[in-house]
Short mmCIF file of C-alpha atoms in Angstrom, two decimals:
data_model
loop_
_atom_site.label_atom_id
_atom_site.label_comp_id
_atom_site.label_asym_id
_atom_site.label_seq_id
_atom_site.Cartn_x
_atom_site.Cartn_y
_atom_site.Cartn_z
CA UNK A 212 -47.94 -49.27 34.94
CA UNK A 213 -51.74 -48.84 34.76
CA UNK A 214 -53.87 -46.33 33.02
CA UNK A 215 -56.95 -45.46 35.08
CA UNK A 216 -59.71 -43.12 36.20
CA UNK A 217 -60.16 -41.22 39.67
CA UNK A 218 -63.61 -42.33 40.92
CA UNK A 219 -63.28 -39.79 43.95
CA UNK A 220 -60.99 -37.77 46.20
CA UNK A 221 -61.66 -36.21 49.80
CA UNK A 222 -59.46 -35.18 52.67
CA UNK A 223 -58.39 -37.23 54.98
CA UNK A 224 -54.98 -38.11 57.20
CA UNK A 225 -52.80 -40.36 57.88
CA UNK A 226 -50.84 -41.53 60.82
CA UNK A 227 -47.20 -42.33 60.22
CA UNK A 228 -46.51 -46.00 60.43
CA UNK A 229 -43.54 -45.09 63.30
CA UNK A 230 -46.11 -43.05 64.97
CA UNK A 231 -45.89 -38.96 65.12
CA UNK A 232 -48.42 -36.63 63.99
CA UNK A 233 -51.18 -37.14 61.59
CA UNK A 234 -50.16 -36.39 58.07
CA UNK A 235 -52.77 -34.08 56.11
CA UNK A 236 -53.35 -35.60 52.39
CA UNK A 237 -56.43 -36.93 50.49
CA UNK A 238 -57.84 -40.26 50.37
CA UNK A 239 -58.34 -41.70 46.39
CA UNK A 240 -60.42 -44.08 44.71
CA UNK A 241 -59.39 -45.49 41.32
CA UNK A 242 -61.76 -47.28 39.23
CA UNK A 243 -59.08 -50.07 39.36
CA UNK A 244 -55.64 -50.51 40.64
CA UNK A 245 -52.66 -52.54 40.52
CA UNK A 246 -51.37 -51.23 44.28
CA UNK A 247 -52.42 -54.12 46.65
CA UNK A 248 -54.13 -52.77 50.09
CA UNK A 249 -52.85 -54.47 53.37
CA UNK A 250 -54.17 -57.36 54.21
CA UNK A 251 -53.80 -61.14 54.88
CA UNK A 252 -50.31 -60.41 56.91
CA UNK A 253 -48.80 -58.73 53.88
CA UNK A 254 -48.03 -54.93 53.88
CA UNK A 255 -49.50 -52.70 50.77
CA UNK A 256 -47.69 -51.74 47.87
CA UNK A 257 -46.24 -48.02 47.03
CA UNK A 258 -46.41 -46.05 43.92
CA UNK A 259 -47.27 -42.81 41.88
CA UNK A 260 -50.68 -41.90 40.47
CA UNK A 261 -49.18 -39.79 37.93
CA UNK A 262 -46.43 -37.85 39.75
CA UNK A 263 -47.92 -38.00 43.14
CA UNK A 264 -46.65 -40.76 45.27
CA UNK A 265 -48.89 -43.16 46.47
CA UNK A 266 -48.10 -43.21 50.88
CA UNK A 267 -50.50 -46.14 51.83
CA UNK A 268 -53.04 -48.05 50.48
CA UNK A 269 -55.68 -50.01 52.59
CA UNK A 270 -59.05 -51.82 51.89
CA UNK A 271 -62.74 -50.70 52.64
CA UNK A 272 -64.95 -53.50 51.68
CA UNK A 273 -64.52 -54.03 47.73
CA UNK A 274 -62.43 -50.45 47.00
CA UNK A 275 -58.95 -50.22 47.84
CA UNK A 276 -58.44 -46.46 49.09
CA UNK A 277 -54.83 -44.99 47.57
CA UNK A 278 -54.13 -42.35 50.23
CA UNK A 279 -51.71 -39.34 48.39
CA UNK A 280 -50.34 -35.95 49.88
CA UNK A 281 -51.98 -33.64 46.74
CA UNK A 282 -55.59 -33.72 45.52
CA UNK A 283 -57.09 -35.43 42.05
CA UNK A 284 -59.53 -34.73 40.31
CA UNK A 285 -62.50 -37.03 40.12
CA UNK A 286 -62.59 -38.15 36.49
CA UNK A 287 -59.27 -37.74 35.55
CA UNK A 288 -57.42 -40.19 33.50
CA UNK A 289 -54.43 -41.35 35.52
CA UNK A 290 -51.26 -43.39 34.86
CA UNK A 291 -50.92 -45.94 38.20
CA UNK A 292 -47.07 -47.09 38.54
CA UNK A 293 -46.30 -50.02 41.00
CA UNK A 294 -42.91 -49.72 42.96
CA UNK A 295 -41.88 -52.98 41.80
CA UNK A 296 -39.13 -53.52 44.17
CA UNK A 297 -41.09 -53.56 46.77
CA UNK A 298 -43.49 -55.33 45.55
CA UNK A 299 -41.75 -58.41 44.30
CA UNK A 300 -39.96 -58.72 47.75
CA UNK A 301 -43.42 -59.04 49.18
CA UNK A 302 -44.38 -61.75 46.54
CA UNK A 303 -41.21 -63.74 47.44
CA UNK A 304 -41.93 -63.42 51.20
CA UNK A 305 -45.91 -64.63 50.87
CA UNK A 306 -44.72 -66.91 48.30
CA UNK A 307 -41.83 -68.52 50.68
CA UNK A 308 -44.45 -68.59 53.44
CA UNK A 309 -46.74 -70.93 51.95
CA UNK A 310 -44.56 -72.73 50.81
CA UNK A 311 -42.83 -73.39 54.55
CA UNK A 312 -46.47 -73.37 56.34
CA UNK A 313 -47.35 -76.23 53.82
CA UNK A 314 -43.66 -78.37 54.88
CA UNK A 315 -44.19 -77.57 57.78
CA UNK A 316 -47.71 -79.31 58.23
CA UNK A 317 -46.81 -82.16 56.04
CA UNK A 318 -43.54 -83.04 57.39
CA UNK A 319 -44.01 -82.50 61.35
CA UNK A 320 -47.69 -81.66 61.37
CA UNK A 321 -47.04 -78.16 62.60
CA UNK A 322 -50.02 -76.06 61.50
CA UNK A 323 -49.31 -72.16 60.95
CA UNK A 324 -51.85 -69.67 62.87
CA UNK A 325 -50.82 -66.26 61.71
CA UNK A 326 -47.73 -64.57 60.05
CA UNK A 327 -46.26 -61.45 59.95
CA UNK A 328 -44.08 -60.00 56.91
CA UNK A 329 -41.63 -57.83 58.69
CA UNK A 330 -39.21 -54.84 56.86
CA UNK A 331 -35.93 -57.00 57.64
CA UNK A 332 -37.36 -60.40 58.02
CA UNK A 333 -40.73 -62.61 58.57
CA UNK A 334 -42.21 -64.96 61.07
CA UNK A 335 -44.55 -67.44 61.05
CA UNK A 336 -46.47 -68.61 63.91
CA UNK A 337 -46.42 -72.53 64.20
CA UNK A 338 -48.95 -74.24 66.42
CA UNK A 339 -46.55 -76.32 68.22
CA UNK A 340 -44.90 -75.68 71.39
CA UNK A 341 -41.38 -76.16 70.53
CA UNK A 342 -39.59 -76.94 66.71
CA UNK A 343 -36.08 -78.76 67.40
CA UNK A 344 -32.94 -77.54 65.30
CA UNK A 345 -32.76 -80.92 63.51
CA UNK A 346 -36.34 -79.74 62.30
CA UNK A 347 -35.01 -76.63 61.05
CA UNK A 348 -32.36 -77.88 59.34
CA UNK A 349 -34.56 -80.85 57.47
CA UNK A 350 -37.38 -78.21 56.89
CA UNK A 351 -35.34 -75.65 55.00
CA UNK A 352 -33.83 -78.44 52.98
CA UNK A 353 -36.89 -79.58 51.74
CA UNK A 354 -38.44 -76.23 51.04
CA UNK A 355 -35.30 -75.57 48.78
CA UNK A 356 -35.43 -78.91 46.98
CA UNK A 357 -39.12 -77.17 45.94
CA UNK A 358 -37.79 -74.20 44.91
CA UNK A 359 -34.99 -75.79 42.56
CA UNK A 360 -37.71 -78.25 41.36
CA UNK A 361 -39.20 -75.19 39.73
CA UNK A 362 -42.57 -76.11 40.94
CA UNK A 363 -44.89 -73.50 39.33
CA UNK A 364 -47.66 -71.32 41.54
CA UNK A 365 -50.84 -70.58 39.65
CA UNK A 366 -53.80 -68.36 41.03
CA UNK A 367 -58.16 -69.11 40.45
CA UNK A 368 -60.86 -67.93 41.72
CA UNK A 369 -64.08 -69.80 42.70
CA UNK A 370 -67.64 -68.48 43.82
CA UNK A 371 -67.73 -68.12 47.61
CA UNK A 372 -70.25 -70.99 47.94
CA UNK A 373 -68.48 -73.30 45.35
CA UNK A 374 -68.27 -76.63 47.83
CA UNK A 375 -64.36 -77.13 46.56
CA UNK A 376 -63.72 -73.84 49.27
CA UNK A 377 -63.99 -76.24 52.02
CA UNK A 378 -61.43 -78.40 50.84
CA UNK A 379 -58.59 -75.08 50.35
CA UNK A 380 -56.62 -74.42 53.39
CA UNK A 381 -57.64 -71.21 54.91
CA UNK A 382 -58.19 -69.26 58.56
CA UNK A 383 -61.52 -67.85 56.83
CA UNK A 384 -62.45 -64.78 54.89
CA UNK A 385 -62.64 -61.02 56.37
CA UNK A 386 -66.46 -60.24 57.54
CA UNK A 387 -66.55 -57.39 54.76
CA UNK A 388 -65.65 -59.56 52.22
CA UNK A 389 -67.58 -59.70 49.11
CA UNK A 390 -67.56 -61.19 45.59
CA UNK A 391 -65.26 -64.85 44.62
CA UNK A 392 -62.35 -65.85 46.36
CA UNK A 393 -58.95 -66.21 45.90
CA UNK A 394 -57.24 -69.70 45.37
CA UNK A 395 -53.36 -70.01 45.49
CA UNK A 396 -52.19 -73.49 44.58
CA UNK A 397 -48.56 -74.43 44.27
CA UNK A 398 -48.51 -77.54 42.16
CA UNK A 399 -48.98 -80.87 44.36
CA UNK A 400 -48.20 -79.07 47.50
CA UNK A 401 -50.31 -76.52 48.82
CA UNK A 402 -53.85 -74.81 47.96
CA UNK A 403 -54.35 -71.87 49.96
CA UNK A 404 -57.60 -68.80 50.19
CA UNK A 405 -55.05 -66.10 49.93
CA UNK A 406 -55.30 -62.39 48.70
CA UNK A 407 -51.72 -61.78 48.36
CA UNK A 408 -49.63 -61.18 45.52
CA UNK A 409 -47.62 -64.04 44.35
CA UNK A 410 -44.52 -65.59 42.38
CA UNK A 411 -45.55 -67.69 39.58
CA UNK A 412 -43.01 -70.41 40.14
CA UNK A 413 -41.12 -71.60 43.21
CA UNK A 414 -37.61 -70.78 41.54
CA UNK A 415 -38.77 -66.94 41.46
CA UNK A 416 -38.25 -67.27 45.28
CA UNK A 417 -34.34 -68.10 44.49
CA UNK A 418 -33.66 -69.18 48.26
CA UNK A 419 -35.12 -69.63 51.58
CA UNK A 420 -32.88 -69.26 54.62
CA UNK A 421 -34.98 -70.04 58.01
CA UNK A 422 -32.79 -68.18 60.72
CA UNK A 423 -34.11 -70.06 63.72
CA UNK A 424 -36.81 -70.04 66.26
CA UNK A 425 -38.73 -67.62 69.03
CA UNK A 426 -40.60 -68.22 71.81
CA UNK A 427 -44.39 -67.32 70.67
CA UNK A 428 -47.29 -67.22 72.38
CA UNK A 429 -48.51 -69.60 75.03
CA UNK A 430 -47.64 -73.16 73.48
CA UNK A 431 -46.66 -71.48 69.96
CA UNK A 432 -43.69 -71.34 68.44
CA UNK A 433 -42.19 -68.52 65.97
CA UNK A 434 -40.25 -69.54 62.60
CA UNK A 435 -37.90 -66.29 61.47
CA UNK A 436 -37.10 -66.55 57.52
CA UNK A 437 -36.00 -64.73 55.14
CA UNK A 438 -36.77 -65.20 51.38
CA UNK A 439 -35.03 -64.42 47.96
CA UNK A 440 -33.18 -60.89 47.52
CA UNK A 441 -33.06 -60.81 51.44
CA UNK A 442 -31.12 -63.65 51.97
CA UNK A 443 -28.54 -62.07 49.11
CA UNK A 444 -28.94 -58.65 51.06
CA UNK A 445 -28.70 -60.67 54.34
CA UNK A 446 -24.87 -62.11 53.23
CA UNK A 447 -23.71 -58.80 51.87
CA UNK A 448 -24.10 -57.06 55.36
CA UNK A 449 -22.91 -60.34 57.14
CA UNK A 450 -19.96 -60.50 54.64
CA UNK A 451 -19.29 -56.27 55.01
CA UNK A 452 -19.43 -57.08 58.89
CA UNK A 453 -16.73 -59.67 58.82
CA UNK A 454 -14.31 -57.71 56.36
CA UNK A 455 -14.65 -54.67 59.36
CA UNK A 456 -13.99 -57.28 62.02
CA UNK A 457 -10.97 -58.72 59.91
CA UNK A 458 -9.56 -55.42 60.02
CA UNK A 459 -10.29 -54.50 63.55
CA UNK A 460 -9.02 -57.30 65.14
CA UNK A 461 -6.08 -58.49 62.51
CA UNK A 462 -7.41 -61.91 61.91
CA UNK A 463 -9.22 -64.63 60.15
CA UNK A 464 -12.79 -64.76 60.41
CA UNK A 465 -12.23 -67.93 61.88
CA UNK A 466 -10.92 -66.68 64.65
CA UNK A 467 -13.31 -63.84 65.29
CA UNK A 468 -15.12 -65.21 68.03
CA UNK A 469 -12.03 -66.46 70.28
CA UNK A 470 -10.58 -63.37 69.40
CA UNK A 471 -13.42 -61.40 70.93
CA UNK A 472 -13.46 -63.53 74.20
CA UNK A 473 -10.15 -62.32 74.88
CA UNK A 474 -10.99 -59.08 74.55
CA UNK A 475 -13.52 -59.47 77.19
CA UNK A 476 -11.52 -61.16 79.48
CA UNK A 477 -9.37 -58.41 78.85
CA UNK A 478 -11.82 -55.65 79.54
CA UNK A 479 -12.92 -57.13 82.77
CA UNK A 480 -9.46 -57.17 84.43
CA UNK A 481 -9.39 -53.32 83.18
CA UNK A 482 -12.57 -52.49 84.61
CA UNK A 483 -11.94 -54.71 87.81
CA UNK A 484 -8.06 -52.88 88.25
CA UNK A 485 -9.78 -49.40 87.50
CA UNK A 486 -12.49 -49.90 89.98
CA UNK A 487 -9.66 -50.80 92.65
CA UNK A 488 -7.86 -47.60 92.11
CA UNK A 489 -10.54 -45.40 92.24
CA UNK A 490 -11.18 -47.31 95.51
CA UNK A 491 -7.72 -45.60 96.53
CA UNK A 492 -7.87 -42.76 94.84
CA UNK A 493 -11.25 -41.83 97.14
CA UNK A 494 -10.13 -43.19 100.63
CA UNK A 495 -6.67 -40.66 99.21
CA UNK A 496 -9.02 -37.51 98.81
CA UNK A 497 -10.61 -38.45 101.94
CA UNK A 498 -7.58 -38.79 104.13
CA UNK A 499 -6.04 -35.61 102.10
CA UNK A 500 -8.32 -33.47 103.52
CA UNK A 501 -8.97 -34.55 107.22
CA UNK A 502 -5.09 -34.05 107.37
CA UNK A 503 -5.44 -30.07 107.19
CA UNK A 504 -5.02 -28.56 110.28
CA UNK A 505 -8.07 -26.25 110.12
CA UNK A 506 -11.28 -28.01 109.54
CA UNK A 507 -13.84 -26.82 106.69
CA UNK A 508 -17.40 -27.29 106.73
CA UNK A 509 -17.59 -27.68 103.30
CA UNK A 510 -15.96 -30.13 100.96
CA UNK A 511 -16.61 -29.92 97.09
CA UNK A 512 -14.83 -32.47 94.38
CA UNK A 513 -15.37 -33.13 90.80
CA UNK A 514 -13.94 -35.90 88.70
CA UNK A 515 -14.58 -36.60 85.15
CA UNK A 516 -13.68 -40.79 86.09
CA UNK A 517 -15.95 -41.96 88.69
CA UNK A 518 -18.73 -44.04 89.81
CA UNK A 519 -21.38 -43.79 92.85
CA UNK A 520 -19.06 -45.72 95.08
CA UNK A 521 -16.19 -43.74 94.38
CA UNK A 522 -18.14 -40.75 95.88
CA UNK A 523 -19.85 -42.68 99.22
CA UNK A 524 -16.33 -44.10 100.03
CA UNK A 525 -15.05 -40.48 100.24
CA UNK A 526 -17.64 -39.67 102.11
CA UNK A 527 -17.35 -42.26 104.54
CA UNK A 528 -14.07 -41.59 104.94
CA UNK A 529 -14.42 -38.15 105.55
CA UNK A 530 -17.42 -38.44 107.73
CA UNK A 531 -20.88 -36.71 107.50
CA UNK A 532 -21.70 -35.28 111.15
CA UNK A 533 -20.06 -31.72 110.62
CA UNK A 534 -18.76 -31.25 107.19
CA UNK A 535 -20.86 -30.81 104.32
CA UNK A 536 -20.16 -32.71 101.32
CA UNK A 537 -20.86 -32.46 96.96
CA UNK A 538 -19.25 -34.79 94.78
CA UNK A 539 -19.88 -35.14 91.35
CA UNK A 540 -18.31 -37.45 88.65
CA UNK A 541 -18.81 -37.02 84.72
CA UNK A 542 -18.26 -35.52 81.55
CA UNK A 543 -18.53 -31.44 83.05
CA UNK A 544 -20.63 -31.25 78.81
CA UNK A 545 -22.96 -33.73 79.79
CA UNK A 546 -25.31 -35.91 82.34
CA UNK A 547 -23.54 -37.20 85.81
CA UNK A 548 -23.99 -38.20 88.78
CA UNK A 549 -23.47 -36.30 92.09
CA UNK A 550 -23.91 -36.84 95.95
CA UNK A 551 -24.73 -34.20 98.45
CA UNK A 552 -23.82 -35.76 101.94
CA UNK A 553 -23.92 -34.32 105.51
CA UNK A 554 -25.77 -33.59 108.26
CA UNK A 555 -29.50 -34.54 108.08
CA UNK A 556 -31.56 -31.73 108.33
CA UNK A 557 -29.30 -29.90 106.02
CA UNK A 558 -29.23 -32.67 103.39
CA UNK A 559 -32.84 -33.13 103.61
CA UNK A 560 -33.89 -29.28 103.09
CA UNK A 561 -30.64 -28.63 100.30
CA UNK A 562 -30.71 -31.92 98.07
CA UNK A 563 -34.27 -31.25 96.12
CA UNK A 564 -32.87 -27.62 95.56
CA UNK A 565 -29.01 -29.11 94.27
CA UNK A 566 -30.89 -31.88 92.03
CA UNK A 567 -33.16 -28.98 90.69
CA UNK A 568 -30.24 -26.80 90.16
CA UNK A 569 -28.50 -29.52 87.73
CA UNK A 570 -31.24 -30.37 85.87
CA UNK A 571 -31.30 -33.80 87.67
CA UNK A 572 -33.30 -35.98 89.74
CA UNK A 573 -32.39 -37.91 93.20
CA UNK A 574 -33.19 -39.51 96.49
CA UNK A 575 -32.22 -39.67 99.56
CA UNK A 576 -31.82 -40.83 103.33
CA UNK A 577 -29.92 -40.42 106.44
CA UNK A 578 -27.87 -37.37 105.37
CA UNK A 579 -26.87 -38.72 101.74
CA UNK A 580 -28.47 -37.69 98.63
CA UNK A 581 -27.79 -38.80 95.44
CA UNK A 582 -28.85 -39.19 91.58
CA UNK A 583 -28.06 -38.08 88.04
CA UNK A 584 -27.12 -34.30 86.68
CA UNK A 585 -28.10 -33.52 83.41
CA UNK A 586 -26.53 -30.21 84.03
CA UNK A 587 -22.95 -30.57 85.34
CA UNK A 588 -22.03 -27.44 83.99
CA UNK A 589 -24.32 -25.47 86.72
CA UNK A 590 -21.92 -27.28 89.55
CA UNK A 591 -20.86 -23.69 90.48
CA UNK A 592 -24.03 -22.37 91.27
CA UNK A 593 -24.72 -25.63 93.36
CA UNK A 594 -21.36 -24.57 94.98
CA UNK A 595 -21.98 -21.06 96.00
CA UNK A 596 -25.66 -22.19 97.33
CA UNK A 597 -23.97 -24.55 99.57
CA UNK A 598 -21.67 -22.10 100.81
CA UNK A 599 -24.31 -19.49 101.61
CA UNK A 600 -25.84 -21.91 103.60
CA UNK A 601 -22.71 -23.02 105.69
CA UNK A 602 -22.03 -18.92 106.28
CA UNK A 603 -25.28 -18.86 107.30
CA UNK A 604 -24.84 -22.06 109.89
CA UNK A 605 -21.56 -20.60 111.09
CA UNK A 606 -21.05 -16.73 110.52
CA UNK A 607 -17.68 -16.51 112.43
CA UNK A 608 -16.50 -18.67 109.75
#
């Protein structure tokens, strides 16, 4: 916590980080804070200024602006708490990523260009086009020996012309910035210009797990990690995962994977056998009804089981020069898929008005038109349509 003044306070708002609609609130200026503003690939801190929570806070030039939902008044003295969860995960994260950039150069000569600290997990962006697994594993070996050597991390600042800047790793300082600089060095490994918040010793971190690589950006290569509480976090859902898996499948975690192979094999002769009877379920239907003695100009069918072939082979089957075909297949509660088939000019002047009709959308060609229903409940209406239009073809019938 932090006892402080308001220097100013005017309306402003503030677009949701998910995206959405602008949020109404004020933008605050203390005369100091302890909330860090985004910046340098780390995300800002949260908080309260008094009781009012603290939604974002970002930097213009030398002020960090607190952005809140509830006015203050200029001149106020205010009590600034830091959400310190949040912000000691960041310091382990920025922490842990120096400390890997600086391995990473000095072991394989991979130089980092940019980083991102992520809400589940972080990557760094390694100038090199590809980073083998032995390189993984010998990478987050070392990085751990540092962290057990309790190697401690220590902060100065120097004047921005001070010569010694030169030497400091760095991808150079914002255009706005103004005043000394900001020196991280972790003892006999890595100086760094940095405005992040920090650990103050390697064994603060507690653990760095590097989870692999991804493809970057032309000839770049992306390192995933994950730092300190997020590893522990990490092996609690990976360890609450395989306890549910034990007790779904009735076996050793060992055997997870082979058991889940089966299972698919499984699946796919399911699918494969169900896919062959609703073959013969359709050419069935078909042959069902060209068997009546009396021929109908209209032929409707609904089936909750059902695909788009099971509906075309019924209709080739049936045939399409006199009769008039809808098929739909689905859950009758929710989206489908149906198929108006038949002669040409009829399908091409009634399948806009049946797709409209279910809430759908659909195209067709040569007397078939098909799509998805959103509305299979509204099949009746599509029915009766149809079979005002066939009266209207053929009166006598």
């Amino acid at each position: 916590q932090f006892t402080t003044r308001v220097v100013s306070c005017r309306a402003a708002e503030l677009r949701p980080e998910g995206g959405g609609e602008p949020v109404s609130g004020f933008q605050v200026v203390l005369e100091d804070t302890i909330l860090f503003p985004e910046g340098g690939g780390q995300p800002d801190d949260r908080g309260l200024i008094g009781d009012v929570p603290v939604l974002r806070v970002t930097r213009r030039g030398a002020e960090a602006v607190h952005f809140v939902p509830a006015a203050l008044e200029p001149g106020a003295e205010v009590l600034l708490s830091l959400d310190w969860e949040r912000r000691f995960d960041h310091m382990q994260q920025h922490s842990g990523q120096h400390l890997i950039s600086a391995i990473a150069e000095q072991m394989f000569g991979f130089k980092t260009t940019s980083w991102e600290l992520g809400r589940q997990r972080s990557v760094i962006e390694l100038d090199t086009p590809l980073v083998t697994a032995e390189q993984v594993v010998a990478l987050e070996k070392s990085v751990n020996e540092k962290i057990r050597d309790r190697v401690p991390v220590t902060v100065r600042e120097l004047a921005a012309d001070d010569p010694e800047v030169e030497t400091v790793r760095s991808r150079g300082l914002p255009d706005d910035h103004v005043g000394p600089v900001r020196v991280v060095d972790i003892k006999g490994i890595d100086s760094n210009l940095c405005c992040g918040t920090h650990v103050s010793n390697l064994s603060d971190l507690q653990v760095i797990k590097l989870l692999g690589m991804e493809k970057g950006k032309k000839n770049k290569t992306n390192l995933v990690f994950l730092a300190g509480n997020r590893v522990l976090k990490s092996i609690e859902q990976s360890h609450n995962t395989e306890k549910a898996l034990t007790s779904l499948l009735k076996n050793g975690p060992g055997e997870h994977v082979e058991a889940v192979r089966r299972l698919q094999s499984s699946v796919k002769l399911l699918q494969k056998n169900n896919l062959n009877l609703l073959r013969d379920i359709a050419v069935l239907i078909a042959r069902d009804f060209k068997s009546k003695p009396a021929p109908r100009q209209l032929f409707v069918l609904h089936r909750k089981e059902g695909d788009s072939e099971f509906m075309n082979i019924i209709a080739n089957e049936i045939g399409t020069e006199e009769t008039l075909l809808f098929l739909t297949v689905g859950d009758e509660k929710e989206a489908g898929l149906f198929l108006l088939a038949g002669p040409v000019e009829a399908v091409e002047n009634l399948g806009p008005r049946v797709a409209e009709l279910l809430g759908g959308k659909g195209a067709g060609k040569r007397g078939r038109f098909q799509g998805k229903a959103a509305k299979m409940s509204r099949r009746g209406e599509v029915q009766a349509l149809l079979q005002e239009f066939v009266s209207r073809q053929n009166p006598e019938t």
